[in-house]
Amino acid sequence: MLKEIGCLYNSMIFHDRRTKILNVYTNQLKTIKEAEHIHGISSVITEGYADSISEKVKEGASVELIIPLHVAEELKQSPYAEKLEVLKSYNNFQLRYKNEDLKMGLIVTDKCLALSLYKRRGIEYDITTGLFSSDQKAIEWGERLFGYYKREAGFTKI
């Protein structure tokens, strides 16, 4: 995937600013809201993400997510457990886990790619900076990255 990183050339980097402290997060939620299908990898979880994903599944959008084991454990707790229990009955929802710490947030939809990474030391997820692109090459690159992790992930039995 690194050899093809040039596919992200026509992307924009969003930063949180003094007056827009949730700029990246808000744009990620907007990306989810406007999607007809979602492929995602997430090493973090928020109620906003869970609610947005849940809404899209109920609307009929195809959603496949890959999460690390520590996030899968978090999903067993309230308020996520209740939301997940409802989503289990939908055929258009798949949740997979990977038994390693995934150091990214990736949202790939039919319209957009959103990518967030950890800070340089690899300890903290960078919620203040995100890469966004509606360029078809970037979306295809994101789908290949998702596919790479999907081949190695297991189905979760939460």
Coordinates of N, CA and C in Angstrom, one line a residue:
M1 N 0.8 -1.2 0.0 CA 0.0 0.0 0.0 C 0.9 1.3 0.0
L2 N 2.0 1.2 0.6 CA 2.9 2.3 0.7 C 3.4 2.7 -0.7
K3 N 3.6 1.7 -1.6 CA 4.1 1.9 -2.9 C 3.0 2.7 -3.7
E4 N 1.8 2.6 -3.3 CA 0.7 3.3 -4.0 C 0.2 4.5 -3.3
I5 N 1.0 5.0 -2.4 CA 0.5 6.2 -1.5 C 0.2 7.4 -2.4
G6 N 0.8 7.5 -3.6 CA 0.5 8.6 -4.5 C -0.9 8.7 -4.9
C7 N -1.7 7.6 -4.7 CA -3.1 7.7 -5.0 C -3.9 8.7 -4.1
L8 N -3.2 9.1 -3.0 CA -3.8 10.0 -2.1 C -3.5 11.5 -2.4
Y9 N -2.8 11.7 -3.5 CA -2.3 13.0 -3.9 C -3.4 14.1 -3.9
N10 N -4.5 13.8 -4.4 CA -5.6 14.8 -4.5 C -6.5 14.8 -3.3
S11 N -5.9 14.6 -2.1 CA -6.6 14.6 -0.8 C -6.4 15.9 -0.1
M12 N -7.3 16.2 0.8 CA -7.2 17.4 1.6 C -7.0 17.0 3.1
I13 N -6.1 17.7 3.7 CA -5.9 17.5 5.1 C -6.7 18.5 5.9
F14 N -7.5 18.0 6.8 CA -8.3 18.8 7.7 C -7.7 18.8 9.0
H15 N -7.7 20.0 9.7 CA -7.2 20.2 11.0 C -8.3 20.8 11.9
D16 N -8.3 20.5 13.1 CA -9.1 21.2 14.1 C -8.5 22.5 14.4
R17 N -9.3 23.5 14.5 CA -8.8 24.9 14.7 C -9.5 25.4 16.0
R18 N -9.1 26.6 16.4 CA -9.6 27.2 17.7 C -11.1 27.2 17.7
T19 N -11.7 27.7 16.6 CA -13.2 27.8 16.6 C -13.9 26.6 16.1
K20 N -13.1 25.7 15.4 CA -13.7 24.4 14.9 C -12.9 23.2 15.5
I21 N -13.2 23.0 16.8 CA -12.3 22.0 17.5 C -12.7 20.6 17.2
L22 N -13.9 20.4 16.5 CA -14.3 19.1 16.1 C -14.4 18.9 14.6
N23 N -13.6 19.7 13.9 CA -13.7 19.7 12.4 C -13.5 18.4 11.8
V24 N -12.5 17.6 12.2 CA -12.2 16.3 11.6 C -13.3 15.3 12.0
Y25 N -13.7 15.3 13.2 CA -14.7 14.4 13.7 C -16.1 14.7 13.0
T26 N -16.4 15.9 12.9 CA -17.7 16.3 12.2 C -17.6 15.9 10.7
N27 N -16.5 16.0 10.1 CA -16.4 15.6 8.7 C -16.4 14.1 8.5
Q28 N -15.9 13.4 9.5 CA -16.0 11.9 9.4 C -17.5 11.5 9.6
L29 N -18.2 12.1 10.5 CA -19.6 11.8 10.7 C -20.4 12.2 9.4
K30 N -20.0 13.3 8.8 CA -20.7 13.7 7.5 C -20.4 12.6 6.4
T31 N -19.2 12.1 6.4 CA -18.8 11.1 5.4 C -19.7 9.9 5.6
I32 N -19.9 9.5 6.8 CA -20.7 8.3 7.1 C -22.2 8.6 6.7
K33 N -22.7 9.8 7.1 CA -24.1 10.1 6.8 C -24.4 10.1 5.3
E34 N -23.5 10.5 4.5 CA -23.7 10.6 3.0 C -23.4 9.3 2.3
A35 N -23.0 8.3 2.9 CA -22.6 7.0 2.3 C -23.7 6.1 1.9
E36 N -23.5 5.4 0.8 CA -24.4 4.3 0.5 C -23.9 2.9 0.9
H37 N -22.5 2.9 1.0 CA -21.9 1.7 1.7 C -20.7 2.2 2.4
I38 N -20.3 1.5 3.5 CA -19.2 1.9 4.3 C -18.3 0.7 4.6
H39 N -17.0 0.9 4.4 CA -16.0 0.0 4.8 C -15.1 0.8 5.8
G40 N -15.0 0.3 7.0 CA -14.3 1.0 8.0 C -13.4 0.2 8.9
I41 N -12.3 0.8 9.3 CA -11.3 0.3 10.3 C -11.2 1.3 11.4
S42 N -11.4 0.9 12.6 CA -11.4 1.9 13.7 C -10.7 1.3 14.9
S43 N -9.8 2.1 15.4 CA -9.1 1.7 16.7 C -9.7 2.5 17.8
V44 N -10.7 3.3 17.6 CA -11.4 4.1 18.6 C -12.9 4.0 18.4
I45 N -13.6 4.3 19.4 CA -15.1 4.3 19.3 C -15.7 5.5 20.1
T46 N -16.7 6.1 19.5 CA -17.5 7.1 20.2 C -19.0 6.8 20.0
E47 N -19.8 7.4 20.9 CA -21.2 7.2 20.7 C -21.7 7.8 19.4
G48 N -21.0 8.9 18.9 CA -21.4 9.5 17.6 C -21.1 8.6 16.5
Y49 N -20.0 7.9 16.5 CA -19.7 6.9 15.4 C -20.7 5.8 15.5
A50 N -21.0 5.3 16.7 CA -21.9 4.1 16.8 C -23.3 4.5 16.4
D51 N -23.8 5.7 16.7 CA -25.1 6.2 16.3 C -25.2 6.4 14.8
S52 N -24.1 6.9 14.2 CA -24.1 7.2 12.8 C -24.1 5.9 12.0
I53 N -23.3 4.9 12.4 CA -23.2 3.6 11.8 C -24.6 2.9 11.9
S54 N -25.1 2.9 13.1 CA -26.4 2.3 13.4 C -27.5 2.8 12.4
E55 N -27.5 4.1 12.3 CA -28.5 4.8 11.5 C -28.4 4.3 10.0
K56 N -27.1 4.3 9.5 CA -26.9 3.9 8.1 C -27.3 2.4 7.9
V57 N -27.0 1.5 8.8 CA -27.4 0.1 8.7 C -28.9 0.0 8.6
K58 N -29.6 0.7 9.5 CA -31.1 0.7 9.5 C -31.7 1.3 8.2
E59 N -31.0 2.2 7.6 CA -31.4 2.8 6.3 C -31.2 1.8 5.1
G60 N -30.4 0.7 5.4 CA -30.1 -0.2 4.3 C -28.8 -0.2 3.7
A61 N -27.9 0.7 4.2 CA -26.5 0.8 3.7 C -25.8 -0.4 4.1
S62 N -24.9 -0.9 3.2 CA -24.0 -2.0 3.5 C -22.9 -1.5 4.4
V63 N -22.6 -2.1 5.5 CA -21.6 -1.6 6.4 C -20.7 -2.8 6.9
E64 N -19.4 -2.7 6.6 CA -18.4 -3.7 7.1 C -17.4 -2.9 7.9
L65 N -17.2 -3.4 9.1 CA -16.2 -2.8 10.0 C -15.2 -3.8 10.5
I66 N -14.0 -3.3 10.7 CA -12.9 -4.1 11.3 C -12.4 -3.3 12.5
I67 N -12.3 -4.0 13.6 CA -11.8 -3.3 14.8 C -10.8 -4.2 15.5
P68 N -9.9 -3.6 16.3 CA -9.0 -4.4 17.1 C -9.8 -5.0 18.3
L69 N -9.2 -6.0 18.9 CA -9.8 -6.7 20.0 C -10.2 -5.8 21.2
H70 N -9.4 -4.8 21.5 CA -9.7 -3.9 22.6 C -10.9 -3.1 22.4
V71 N -11.2 -2.8 21.1 CA -12.5 -2.1 20.8 C -13.7 -3.1 20.9
A72 N -13.4 -4.3 20.4 CA -14.5 -5.3 20.5 C -14.9 -5.5 22.0
E73 N -13.9 -5.5 22.9 CA -14.2 -5.6 24.3 C -15.1 -4.4 24.8
E74 N -14.7 -3.2 24.3 CA -15.5 -2.0 24.7 C -16.9 -2.1 24.2
L75 N -17.1 -2.7 23.0 CA -18.5 -2.9 22.5 C -19.4 -3.7 23.3
K76 N -18.8 -4.5 24.2 CA -19.6 -5.3 25.1 C -20.2 -4.5 26.3
Q77 N -19.8 -3.3 26.4 CA -20.2 -2.4 27.5 C -21.3 -1.5 27.0
S78 N -22.1 -1.0 28.0 CA -23.1 0.0 27.7 C -22.4 1.3 27.3
P79 N -22.9 2.1 26.4 CA -24.2 2.0 25.6 C -24.0 1.2 24.3
Y80 N -22.8 0.7 24.0 CA -22.6 0.0 22.8 C -23.2 -1.3 22.6
A81 N -23.3 -2.1 23.7 CA -23.8 -3.4 23.7 C -25.3 -3.5 23.2
E82 N -26.1 -2.5 23.7 CA -27.5 -2.4 23.2 C -27.6 -2.1 21.8
K83 N -26.8 -1.2 21.3 CA -26.8 -0.8 19.9 C -26.4 -2.0 19.0
L84 N -25.3 -2.7 19.4 CA -24.8 -3.8 18.7 C -25.8 -5.0 18.6
E85 N -26.5 -5.2 19.7 CA -27.5 -6.3 19.7 C -28.6 -6.1 18.7
V86 N -29.0 -4.8 18.5 CA -30.0 -4.5 17.4 C -29.4 -4.8 16.0
L87 N -28.1 -4.4 15.8 CA -27.5 -4.5 14.5 C -27.2 -5.9 14.1
K88 N -27.1 -6.8 15.1 CA -26.8 -8.2 14.7 C -27.9 -8.8 13.8
S89 N -29.1 -8.3 13.9 CA -30.2 -8.9 13.1 C -30.2 -8.4 11.6
Y90 N -29.3 -7.5 11.3 CA -29.3 -6.9 10.0 C -28.3 -7.6 9.1
N91 N -28.7 -8.1 7.9 CA -27.8 -8.8 7.0 C -26.8 -7.9 6.3
N92 N -27.0 -6.6 6.3 CA -26.1 -5.6 5.7 C -25.1 -5.1 6.6
F93 N -24.9 -5.7 7.8 CA -23.9 -5.3 8.8 C -23.0 -6.4 9.1
Q94 N -21.7 -6.2 9.0 CA -20.6 -7.2 9.3 C -19.6 -6.5 10.2
L95 N -19.3 -7.2 11.3 CA -18.3 -6.7 12.2 C -17.2 -7.7 12.4
R96 N -16.0 -7.3 12.1 CA -14.8 -8.3 12.2 C -13.8 -7.7 13.2
Y97 N -13.0 -8.6 13.8 CA -12.0 -8.1 14.6 C -10.6 -8.6 14.2
K98 N -9.6 -7.9 14.6 CA -8.3 -8.3 14.3 C -7.5 -8.3 15.6
N99 N -6.8 -9.4 15.9 CA -6.1 -9.5 17.2 C -4.8 -8.8 17.2
E100 N -4.8 -7.5 16.8 CA -3.7 -6.6 16.9 C -4.2 -5.2 17.0
D101 N -3.3 -4.3 17.4 CA -3.7 -2.9 17.6 C -3.6 -2.2 16.3
L102 N -4.7 -1.9 15.7 CA -4.8 -1.2 14.4 C -4.6 0.3 14.7
K103 N -3.6 0.9 14.1 CA -3.3 2.3 14.4 C -3.8 3.2 13.4
M104 N -5.1 3.1 13.2 CA -5.7 4.0 12.2 C -7.2 4.1 12.3
G105 N -7.8 5.1 11.7 CA -9.2 5.2 11.5 C -9.4 5.4 10.0
L106 N -10.1 4.4 9.4 CA -10.3 4.5 7.9 C -11.8 4.3 7.7
I107 N -12.3 5.3 6.9 CA -13.7 5.2 6.4 C -13.6 5.3 4.9
V108 N -14.1 4.2 4.2 CA -14.2 4.3 2.8 C -15.6 4.1 2.4
T109 N -16.1 5.0 1.6 CA -17.5 4.9 1.1 C -17.5 5.0 -0.4
D110 N -18.7 5.0 -1.0 CA -18.8 5.1 -2.4 C -18.4 6.5 -2.9
K111 N -18.4 7.4 -1.9 CA -18.1 8.8 -2.3 C -16.8 9.4 -1.8
C112 N -16.3 8.8 -0.7 CA -15.2 9.5 0.0 C -14.3 8.5 0.7
L113 N -13.1 9.0 1.0 CA -12.1 8.3 1.8 C -11.8 9.2 3.0
A114 N -11.8 8.7 4.2 CA -11.4 9.5 5.3 C -10.3 8.7 6.1
L115 N -9.2 9.2 6.3 CA -8.1 8.5 7.0 C -7.5 9.3 8.1
S116 N -7.4 8.7 9.3 CA -6.8 9.3 10.5 C -5.8 8.3 11.0
L117 N -4.7 8.8 11.5 CA -3.7 8.0 12.0 C -3.3 8.4 13.5
Y118 N -2.4 7.6 14.0 CA -1.9 7.9 15.4 C -0.8 9.0 15.3
K119 N -0.6 9.6 16.4 CA 0.5 10.6 16.4 C 1.8 9.9 16.3
R120 N 2.9 10.6 16.0 CA 4.2 10.1 15.7 C 4.7 9.0 16.6
R121 N 4.5 9.1 17.9 CA 4.9 8.1 18.8 C 4.1 6.8 18.8
G122 N 2.9 6.9 18.2 CA 2.1 5.7 18.0 C 1.3 5.4 19.3
I123 N 1.2 6.3 20.2 CA 0.5 6.0 21.5 C -0.9 6.7 21.4
E124 N -1.0 7.8 20.9 CA -2.3 8.6 20.9 C -2.9 8.7 19.5
Y125 N -4.2 8.4 19.4 CA -4.9 8.6 18.1 C -5.0 10.1 17.9
D126 N -4.7 10.6 16.7 CA -4.7 12.0 16.4 C -6.1 12.4 16.0
I127 N -6.9 12.9 16.9 CA -8.3 13.3 16.6 C -8.3 14.7 15.9
T128 N -7.2 15.4 15.8 CA -7.2 16.8 15.3 C -6.8 16.9 13.9
T129 N -6.4 15.8 13.2 CA -6.0 15.8 11.8 C -6.5 14.6 11.1
G130 N -7.0 14.9 9.9 CA -7.5 13.8 9.1 C -7.4 14.1 7.6
L131 N -7.2 13.1 6.8 CA -7.1 13.2 5.4 C -8.4 12.8 4.8
F132 N -8.9 13.6 3.9 CA -10.2 13.3 3.2 C -10.0 13.5 1.7
S133 N -10.7 12.6 1.0 CA -10.6 12.7 -0.5 C -11.9 12.1 -1.1
S134 N -12.3 12.8 -2.2 CA -13.4 12.2 -3.0 C -12.9 11.7 -4.3
D135 N -11.5 11.8 -4.5 CA -10.9 11.3 -5.7 C -11.0 9.8 -5.9
Q136 N -11.4 9.3 -7.0 CA -11.6 7.9 -7.2 C -10.4 7.0 -6.9
K137 N -9.2 7.5 -7.3 CA -8.0 6.8 -7.0 C -7.8 6.6 -5.5
A138 N -8.1 7.6 -4.7 CA -7.9 7.5 -3.3 C -8.9 6.5 -2.7
I139 N -10.2 6.6 -3.2 CA -11.2 5.7 -2.7 C -10.8 4.2 -3.0
E140 N -10.3 4.0 -4.2 CA -9.9 2.6 -4.6 C -8.7 2.2 -3.7
W141 N -7.8 3.1 -3.4 CA -6.6 2.8 -2.5 C -7.2 2.4 -1.2
G142 N -8.2 3.1 -0.7 CA -8.8 2.8 0.6 C -9.4 1.5 0.6
E143 N -10.1 1.1 -0.5 CA -10.8 -0.2 -0.6 C -9.7 -1.3 -0.6
R144 N -8.6 -1.1 -1.2 CA -7.5 -2.1 -1.2 C -6.9 -2.3 0.2
L145 N -6.8 -1.1 0.9 CA -6.3 -1.2 2.3 C -7.3 -2.0 3.2
F146 N -8.5 -1.6 3.0 CA -9.6 -2.3 3.8 C -9.6 -3.8 3.4
G147 N -9.5 -4.2 2.2 CA -9.4 -5.6 1.7 C -8.3 -6.3 2.3
Y148 N -7.1 -5.7 2.4 CA -5.9 -6.3 3.0 C -6.2 -6.7 4.4
Y149 N -6.8 -5.8 5.2 CA -7.1 -6.1 6.6 C -8.2 -7.1 6.7
K150 N -9.2 -7.0 5.8 CA -10.3 -7.9 5.9 C -9.9 -9.4 5.7
R151 N -9.0 -9.6 4.8 CA -8.5 -11.0 4.5 C -7.9 -11.6 5.8
E152 N -7.4 -10.8 6.7 CA -6.7 -11.3 7.9 C -7.5 -11.2 9.1
A153 N -8.7 -10.6 9.0 CA -9.5 -10.4 10.2 C -10.5 -11.6 10.4
G154 N -10.9 -11.8 11.6 CA -11.9 -12.8 11.9 C -13.2 -12.2 12.1
F155 N -14.3 -13.0 12.1 CA -15.6 -12.5 12.5 C -15.7 -12.4 14.0
T156 N -16.3 -11.4 14.5 CA -16.4 -11.3 15.9 C -17.7 -12.0 16.4
K157 N -17.7 -12.5 17.5 CA -18.8 -13.1 18.2 C -19.1 -12.4 19.5
I158 N -19.4 -11.2 19.4 CA -19.7 -10.4 20.6 C -21.1 -10.7 21.1

